[in-house]
Coordinates of C-alpha atoms and ligand atoms in Angstrom, one line a residue:
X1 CA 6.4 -8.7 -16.5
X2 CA 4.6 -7.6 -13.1
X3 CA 1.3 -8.5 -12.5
X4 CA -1.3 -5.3 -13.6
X5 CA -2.4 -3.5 -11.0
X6 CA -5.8 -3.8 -10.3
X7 CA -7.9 -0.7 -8.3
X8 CA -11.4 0.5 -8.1
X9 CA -12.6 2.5 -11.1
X10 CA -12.7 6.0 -9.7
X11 CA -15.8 7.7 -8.6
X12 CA -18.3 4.7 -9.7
X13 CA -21.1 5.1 -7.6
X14 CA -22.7 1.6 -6.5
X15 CA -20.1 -0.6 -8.4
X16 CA -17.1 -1.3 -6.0
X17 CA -19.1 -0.1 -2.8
X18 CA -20.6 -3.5 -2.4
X19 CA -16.7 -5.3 -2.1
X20 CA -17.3 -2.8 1.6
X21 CA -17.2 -4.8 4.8
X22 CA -17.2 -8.0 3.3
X23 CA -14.4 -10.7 4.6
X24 CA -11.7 -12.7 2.8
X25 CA -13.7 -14.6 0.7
X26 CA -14.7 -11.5 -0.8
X27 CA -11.1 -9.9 -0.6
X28 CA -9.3 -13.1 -2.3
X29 CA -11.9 -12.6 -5.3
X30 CA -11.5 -8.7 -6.1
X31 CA -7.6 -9.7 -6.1
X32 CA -8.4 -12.8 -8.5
X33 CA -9.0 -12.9 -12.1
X34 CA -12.6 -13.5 -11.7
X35 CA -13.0 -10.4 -9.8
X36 CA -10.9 -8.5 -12.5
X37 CA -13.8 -9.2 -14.7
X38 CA -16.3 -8.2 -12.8
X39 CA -14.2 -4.9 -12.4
X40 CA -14.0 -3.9 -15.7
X41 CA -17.7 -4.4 -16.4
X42 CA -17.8 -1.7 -13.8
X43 CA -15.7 0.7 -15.7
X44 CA -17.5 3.3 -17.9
X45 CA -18.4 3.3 -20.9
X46 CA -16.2 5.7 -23.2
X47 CA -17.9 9.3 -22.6
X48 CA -18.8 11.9 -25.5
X49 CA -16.3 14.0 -27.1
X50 CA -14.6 15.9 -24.6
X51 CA -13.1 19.0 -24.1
X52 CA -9.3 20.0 -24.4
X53 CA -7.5 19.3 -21.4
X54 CA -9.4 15.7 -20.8
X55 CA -7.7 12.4 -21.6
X56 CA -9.2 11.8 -25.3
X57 CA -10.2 7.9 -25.6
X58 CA -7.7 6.2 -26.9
X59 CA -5.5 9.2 -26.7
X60 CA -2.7 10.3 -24.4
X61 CA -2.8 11.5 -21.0
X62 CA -0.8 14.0 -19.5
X63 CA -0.1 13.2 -15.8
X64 CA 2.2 16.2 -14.0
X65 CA 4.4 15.2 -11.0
X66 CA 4.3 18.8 -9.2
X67 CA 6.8 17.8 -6.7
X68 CA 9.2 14.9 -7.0
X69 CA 8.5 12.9 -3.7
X70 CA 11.2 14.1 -1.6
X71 CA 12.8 16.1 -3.6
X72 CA 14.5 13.4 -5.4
X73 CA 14.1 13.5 -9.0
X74 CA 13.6 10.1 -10.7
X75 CA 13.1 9.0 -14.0
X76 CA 9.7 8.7 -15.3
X77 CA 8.4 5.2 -15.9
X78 CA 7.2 3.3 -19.2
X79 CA 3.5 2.3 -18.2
X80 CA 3.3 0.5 -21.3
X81 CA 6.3 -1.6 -21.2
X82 CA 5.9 -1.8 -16.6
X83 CA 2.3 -2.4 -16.5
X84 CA 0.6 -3.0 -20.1
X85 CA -0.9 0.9 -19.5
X86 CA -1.0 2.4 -22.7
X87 CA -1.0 6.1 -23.9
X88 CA 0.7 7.7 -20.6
X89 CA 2.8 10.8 -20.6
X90 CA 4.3 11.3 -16.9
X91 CA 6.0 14.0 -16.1
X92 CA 7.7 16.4 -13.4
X93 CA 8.1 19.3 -15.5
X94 CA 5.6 22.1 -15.2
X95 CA 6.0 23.8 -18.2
X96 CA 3.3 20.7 -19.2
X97 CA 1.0 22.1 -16.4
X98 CA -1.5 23.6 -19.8
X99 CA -1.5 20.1 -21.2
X100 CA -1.8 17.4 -17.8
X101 CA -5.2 15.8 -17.0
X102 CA -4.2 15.3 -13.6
X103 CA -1.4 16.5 -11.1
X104 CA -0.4 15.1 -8.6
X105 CA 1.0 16.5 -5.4
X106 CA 2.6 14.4 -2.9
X107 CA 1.9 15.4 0.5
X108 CA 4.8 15.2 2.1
X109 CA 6.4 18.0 0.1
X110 CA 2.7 19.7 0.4
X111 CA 3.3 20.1 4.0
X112 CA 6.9 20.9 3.5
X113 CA 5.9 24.2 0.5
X114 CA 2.8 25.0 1.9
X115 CA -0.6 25.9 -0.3
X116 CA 1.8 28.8 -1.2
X117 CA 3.2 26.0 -3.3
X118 CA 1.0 24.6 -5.3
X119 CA 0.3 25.8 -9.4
X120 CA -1.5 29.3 -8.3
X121 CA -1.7 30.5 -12.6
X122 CA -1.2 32.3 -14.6
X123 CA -2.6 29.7 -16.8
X124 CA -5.6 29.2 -14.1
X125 CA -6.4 26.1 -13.4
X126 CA -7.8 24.4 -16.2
X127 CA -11.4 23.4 -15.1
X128 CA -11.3 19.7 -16.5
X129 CA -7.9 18.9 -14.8
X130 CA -7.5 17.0 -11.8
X131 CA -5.8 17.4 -8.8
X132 CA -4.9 14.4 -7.2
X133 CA -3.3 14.3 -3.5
X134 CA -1.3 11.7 -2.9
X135 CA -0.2 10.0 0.1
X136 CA 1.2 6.9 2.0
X137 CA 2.2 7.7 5.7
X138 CA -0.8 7.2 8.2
X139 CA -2.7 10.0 9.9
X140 CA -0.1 10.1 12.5
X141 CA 2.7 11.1 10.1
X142 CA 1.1 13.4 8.0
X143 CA 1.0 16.8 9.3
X144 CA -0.9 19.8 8.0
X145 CA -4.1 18.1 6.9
X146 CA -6.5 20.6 8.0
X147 CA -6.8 23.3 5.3
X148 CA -7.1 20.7 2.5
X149 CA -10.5 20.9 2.3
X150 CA -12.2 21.5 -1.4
X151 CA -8.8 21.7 -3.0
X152 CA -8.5 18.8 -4.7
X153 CA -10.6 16.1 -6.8
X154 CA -9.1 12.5 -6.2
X155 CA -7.2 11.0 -3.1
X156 CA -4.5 8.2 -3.6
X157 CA -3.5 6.5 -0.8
X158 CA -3.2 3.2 0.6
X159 CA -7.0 3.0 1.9
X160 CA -9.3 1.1 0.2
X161 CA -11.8 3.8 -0.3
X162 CA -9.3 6.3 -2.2
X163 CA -9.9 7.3 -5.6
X164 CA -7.3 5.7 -6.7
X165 CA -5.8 2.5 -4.2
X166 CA -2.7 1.9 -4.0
X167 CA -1.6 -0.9 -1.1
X168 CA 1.6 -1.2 -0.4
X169 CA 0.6 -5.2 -1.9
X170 CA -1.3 -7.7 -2.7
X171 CA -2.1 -10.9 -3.3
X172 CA -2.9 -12.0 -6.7
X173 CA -3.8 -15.3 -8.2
X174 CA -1.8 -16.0 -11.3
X175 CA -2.8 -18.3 -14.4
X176 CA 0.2 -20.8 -13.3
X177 CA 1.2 -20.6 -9.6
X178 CA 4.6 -21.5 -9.1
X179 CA 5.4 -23.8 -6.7
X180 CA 6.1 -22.3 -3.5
X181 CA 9.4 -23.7 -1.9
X182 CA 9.8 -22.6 2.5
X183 CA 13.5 -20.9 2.5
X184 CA 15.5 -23.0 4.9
X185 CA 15.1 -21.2 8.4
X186 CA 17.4 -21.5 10.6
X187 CA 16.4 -18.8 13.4
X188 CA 13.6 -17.5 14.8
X189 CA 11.7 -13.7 15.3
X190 CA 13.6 -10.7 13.0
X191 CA 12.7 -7.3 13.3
X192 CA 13.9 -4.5 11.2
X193 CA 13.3 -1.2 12.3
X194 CA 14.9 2.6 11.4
X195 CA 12.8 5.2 13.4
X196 CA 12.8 4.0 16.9
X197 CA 10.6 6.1 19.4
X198 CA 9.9 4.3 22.8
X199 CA 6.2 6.3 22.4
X200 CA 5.2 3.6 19.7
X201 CA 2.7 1.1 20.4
X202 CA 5.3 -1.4 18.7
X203 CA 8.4 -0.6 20.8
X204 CA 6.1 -1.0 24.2
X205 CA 5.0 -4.5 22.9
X206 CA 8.8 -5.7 21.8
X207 CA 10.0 -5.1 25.0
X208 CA 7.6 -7.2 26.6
X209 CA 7.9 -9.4 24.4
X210 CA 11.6 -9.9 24.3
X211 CA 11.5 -11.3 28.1
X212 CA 10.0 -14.5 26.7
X213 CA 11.7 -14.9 23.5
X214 CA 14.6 -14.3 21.5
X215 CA 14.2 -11.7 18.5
X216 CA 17.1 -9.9 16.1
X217 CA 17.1 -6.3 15.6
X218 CA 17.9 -4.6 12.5
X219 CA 18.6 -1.4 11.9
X220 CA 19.5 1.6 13.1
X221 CA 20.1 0.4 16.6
X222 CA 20.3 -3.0 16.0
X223 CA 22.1 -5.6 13.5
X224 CA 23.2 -4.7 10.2
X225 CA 21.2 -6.5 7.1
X226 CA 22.8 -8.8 5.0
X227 CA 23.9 -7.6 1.6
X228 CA 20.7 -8.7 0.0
X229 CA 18.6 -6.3 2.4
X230 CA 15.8 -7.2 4.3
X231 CA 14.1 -9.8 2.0
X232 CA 17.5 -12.1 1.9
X233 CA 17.8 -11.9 5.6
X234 CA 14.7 -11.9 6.7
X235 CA 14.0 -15.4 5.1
X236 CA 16.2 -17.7 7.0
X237 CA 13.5 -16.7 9.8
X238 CA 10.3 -17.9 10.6
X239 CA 8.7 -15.0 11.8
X240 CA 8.8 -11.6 11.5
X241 CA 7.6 -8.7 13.9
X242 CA 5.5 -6.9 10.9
X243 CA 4.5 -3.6 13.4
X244 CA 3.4 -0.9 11.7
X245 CA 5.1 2.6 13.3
X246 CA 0.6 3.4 14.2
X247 CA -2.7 2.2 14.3
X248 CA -4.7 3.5 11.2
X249 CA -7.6 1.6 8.8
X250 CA -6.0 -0.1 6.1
X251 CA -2.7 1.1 7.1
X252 CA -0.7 -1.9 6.5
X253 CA 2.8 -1.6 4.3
X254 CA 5.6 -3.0 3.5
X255 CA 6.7 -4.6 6.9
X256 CA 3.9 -6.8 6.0
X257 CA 4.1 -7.6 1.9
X258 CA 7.9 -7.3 1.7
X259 CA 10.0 -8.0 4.6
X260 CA 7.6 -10.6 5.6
X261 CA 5.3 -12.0 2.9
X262 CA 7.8 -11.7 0.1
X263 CA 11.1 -13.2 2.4
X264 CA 8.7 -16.4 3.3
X265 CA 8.6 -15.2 7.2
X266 CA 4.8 -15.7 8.9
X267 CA 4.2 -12.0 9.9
X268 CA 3.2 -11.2 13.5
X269 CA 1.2 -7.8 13.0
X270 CA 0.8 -4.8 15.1
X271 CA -1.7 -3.0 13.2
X272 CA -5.4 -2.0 12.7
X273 CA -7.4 -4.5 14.0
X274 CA -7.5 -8.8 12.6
X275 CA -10.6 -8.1 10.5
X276 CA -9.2 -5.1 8.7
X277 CA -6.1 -7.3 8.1
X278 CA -8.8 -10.2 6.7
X279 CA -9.7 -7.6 4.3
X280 CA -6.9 -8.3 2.3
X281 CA -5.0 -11.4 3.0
X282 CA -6.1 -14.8 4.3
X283 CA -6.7 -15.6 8.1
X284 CA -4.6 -18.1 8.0
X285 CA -1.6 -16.2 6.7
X286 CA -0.6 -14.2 9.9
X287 CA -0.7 -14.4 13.7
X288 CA -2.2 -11.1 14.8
X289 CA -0.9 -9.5 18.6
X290 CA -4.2 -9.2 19.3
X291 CA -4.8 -13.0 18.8
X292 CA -2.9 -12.9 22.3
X293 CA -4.1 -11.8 25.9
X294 CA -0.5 -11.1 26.5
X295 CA 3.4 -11.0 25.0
X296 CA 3.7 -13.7 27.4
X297 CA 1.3 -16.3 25.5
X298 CA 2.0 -14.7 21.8
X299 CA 6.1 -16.0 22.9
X300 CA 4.8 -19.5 24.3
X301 CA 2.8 -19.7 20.8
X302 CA 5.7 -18.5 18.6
X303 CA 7.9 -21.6 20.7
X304 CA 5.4 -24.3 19.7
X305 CA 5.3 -23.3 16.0
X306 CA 8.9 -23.3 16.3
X307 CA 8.7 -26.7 17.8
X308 CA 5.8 -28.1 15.5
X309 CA 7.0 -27.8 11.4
X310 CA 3.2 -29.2 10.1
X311 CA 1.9 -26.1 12.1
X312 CA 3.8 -24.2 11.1
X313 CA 3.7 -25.4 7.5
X314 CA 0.1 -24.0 7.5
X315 CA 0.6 -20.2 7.6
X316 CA 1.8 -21.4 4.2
X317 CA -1.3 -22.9 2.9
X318 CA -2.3 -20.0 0.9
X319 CA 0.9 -20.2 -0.9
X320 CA -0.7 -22.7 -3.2
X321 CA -3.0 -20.3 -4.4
X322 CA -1.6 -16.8 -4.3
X323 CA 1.6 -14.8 -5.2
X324 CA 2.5 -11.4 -3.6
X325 CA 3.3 -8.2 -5.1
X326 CA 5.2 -5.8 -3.4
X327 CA 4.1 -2.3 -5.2
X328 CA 7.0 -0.2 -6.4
X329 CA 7.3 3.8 -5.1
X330 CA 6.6 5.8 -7.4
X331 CA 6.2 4.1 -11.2
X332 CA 3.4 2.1 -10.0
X333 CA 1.2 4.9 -8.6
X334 CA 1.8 7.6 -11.8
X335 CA 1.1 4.7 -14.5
X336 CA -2.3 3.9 -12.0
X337 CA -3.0 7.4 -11.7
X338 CA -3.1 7.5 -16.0
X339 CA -5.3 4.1 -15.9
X340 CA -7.8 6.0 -13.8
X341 CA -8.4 9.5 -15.6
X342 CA -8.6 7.5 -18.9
X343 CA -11.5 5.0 -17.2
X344 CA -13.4 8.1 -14.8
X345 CA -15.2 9.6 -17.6
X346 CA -16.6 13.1 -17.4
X347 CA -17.6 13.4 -13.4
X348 CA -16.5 16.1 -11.5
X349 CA -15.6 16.0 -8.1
X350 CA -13.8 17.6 -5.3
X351 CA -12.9 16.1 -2.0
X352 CA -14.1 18.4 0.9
X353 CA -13.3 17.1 3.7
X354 CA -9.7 15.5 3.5
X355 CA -8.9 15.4 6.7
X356 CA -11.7 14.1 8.3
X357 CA -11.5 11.3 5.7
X358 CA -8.2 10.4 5.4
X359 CA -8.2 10.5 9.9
X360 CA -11.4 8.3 10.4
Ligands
LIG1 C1 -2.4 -5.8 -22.2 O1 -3.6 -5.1 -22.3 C2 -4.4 -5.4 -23.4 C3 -5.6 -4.4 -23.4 O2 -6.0 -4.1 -22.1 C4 -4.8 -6.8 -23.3 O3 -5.7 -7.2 -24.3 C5 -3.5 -7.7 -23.3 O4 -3.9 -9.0 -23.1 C6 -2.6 -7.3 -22.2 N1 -1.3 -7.9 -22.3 C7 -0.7 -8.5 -21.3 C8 0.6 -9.1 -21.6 O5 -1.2 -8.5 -20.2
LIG2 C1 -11.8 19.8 -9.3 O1 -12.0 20.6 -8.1 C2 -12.1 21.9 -8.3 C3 -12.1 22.6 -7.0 O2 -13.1 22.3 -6.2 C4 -13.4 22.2 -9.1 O3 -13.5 23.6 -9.4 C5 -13.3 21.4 -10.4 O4 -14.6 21.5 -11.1 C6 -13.0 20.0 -10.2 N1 -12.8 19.3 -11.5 C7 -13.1 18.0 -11.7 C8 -12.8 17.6 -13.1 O5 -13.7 17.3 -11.0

């Protein structure tokens, strides 16, 4: 069974505030099981009766997909047997619209329908439901953000202060690490990447890079993956170029927790800044671009790692201590989403200004 997910109660005012700003130390415990306690002593306590429409304790609740993200239909998952969530009913079909405690609507297909899209009644909207936007690209990708304002109640996202967080991973500590065995690695730098755009931050800094040191594409222009994908090939190297395709707070996905962290390859990050990394996985566990006054030194570096296995051996420390999950599009978010509206209680919100948020 995967690990529960663990996020920050929705809409608790002075409870996960205080994990704000504070450094690894802090991070490593709100992923632990210590920190899990704490957490749920932050949760609310179970509300008076409430009115139809609201998730009854104990009872089910209704979560509506309104679009399928992408268009692409999918199966609904089984929170219970996925995630130990109990009493979920997910959904795409909006002939439930009446019954759901929350709907969520992806932004992607948001921009792509327009506000002309979304549920406009007859029935109206019903005034205990929640609308919950949902999104995982970065400011950069995400057009049409303006105009969002005082639509909906709860953000998801990958940013810590969401209503409901969703990373792309993270470490947790479980009751009986396994030991961790280094793949064998036989080569050096790997980078996979699909959506090449000479604009990017990260293909400016591989080409500078690549005058000092040899890397392997993947991808669209480059090498083709082995038939295991990215994890399988990605571990017979010892670093990976973990660049993110822009620059954003908390904006850190699966370059980092799968095609590096969960193949075994130390991740060299183009991202938001080291501290914000710091945040959520341990300094040791990453060499950071901007640990470097130039490509130049970042290649010599890379070369005496390659040369030096007990240094290198150390980005591995944490190991001892720590597994990773890589979070799984979309199950993981919709049985999340149904943790939430069962712990928020009866608080009503609405999130004004989206786009100033979601851009700072
Ligand atoms: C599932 O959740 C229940 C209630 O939250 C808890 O008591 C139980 O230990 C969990 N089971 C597993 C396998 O995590
Ligand atoms: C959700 O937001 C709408 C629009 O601002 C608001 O009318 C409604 O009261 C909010 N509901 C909840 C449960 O927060």
């Amino acid at each position: 069974m995967e690990p529960a997910p663990r996020r920050r109660p929705a809409g608790q005012p002075g409870c996960p505030r205080r994990w704000r700003g504070r450094r690894w130390a802090l991070a490593a415990g709100v992923l632990g099981a210590a920190a899990a306690l704490a957490l749920y002593a932050c949760l609310p306590e179970p509300g008076p009766p409430r009115a139809a429409g609201e998730a009854q304790a104990g009872g089910e609740v209704n979560v509506l997909l309104w679009w399928e993200p992408f268009g692409r239909p999918r199966r609904m998952a089984d929170c219970r047997r996925r995630y130990n969530i109990t009493g979920c009913r997910l959904s795409a079909d909006r002939s439930r619209y009446g019954e759901a405690q929350a709907v969520l609507f992806h932004h992607r297909d948001l921009a792509l329908h327009g506000a002309e899209g979304l549920p406009r009644g007859p029935p109206p909207r019903p005034p205990r439901q929640l609308w919950v936007w949902m999104n995982f690209e970065s400011p950069s990708h995400s057009p049409g953000l303006r105009g969002l304002a005082g639509l909906f109640n709860w953000t998801m996202s990958y940013r810590r202060d969401s209503d409901v967080f969703v990373p792309y991973g993270y470490l947790y500590t479980p009751p009986a690490p396994r030991p961790f065995v280094l793949p064998r690695k036989t080569r050096l730098v790997a980078w996979v990447i699909s959506n090449w755009n000479e604009e990017h931050a990260r293909v400016r800094y591989y080409r500078q890079l690549k005058e000092h040191l040899a890397i392997d594409v993947y991808g669209a222009r480059g090498l083709a993956l082995a038939e295991g994908g990215v994890v399988e090939t990605v571990s017979a190297y010892k670093f990976y170029l973990a660049f993110e395709n822009s620059q954003h707070t908390d904006y850190i996905t699966e370059k980092l927790w799968r095609n590096a962290f969960a193949a075994s390859a130390v991740p060299v990050v183009l991202g938001p800044r080291r501290a914000n990394y710091e945040r959520f996985i341990p300094p040791d566990s990453f060499i950071h671009v901007d640990d470097f006054p130039s490509p130049r030194l970042l290649a010599t570096y890379l070369k005496f790692l390659d040369k030096n296995k007990p240094n290198y051996r150390k980005y591995f420390a944490w190991r001892k201590k720590y597994e990773v999950h890589v979070t799984s599009f979309w199950d993981e978010h919709l049985c999340k989403v149904c943790k939430a509206v069962r712990a928020a209680g009866n608080q009503i919100k609405t999130v004004r200004n989206l786009a100033s948020w979601f851009e700072s």
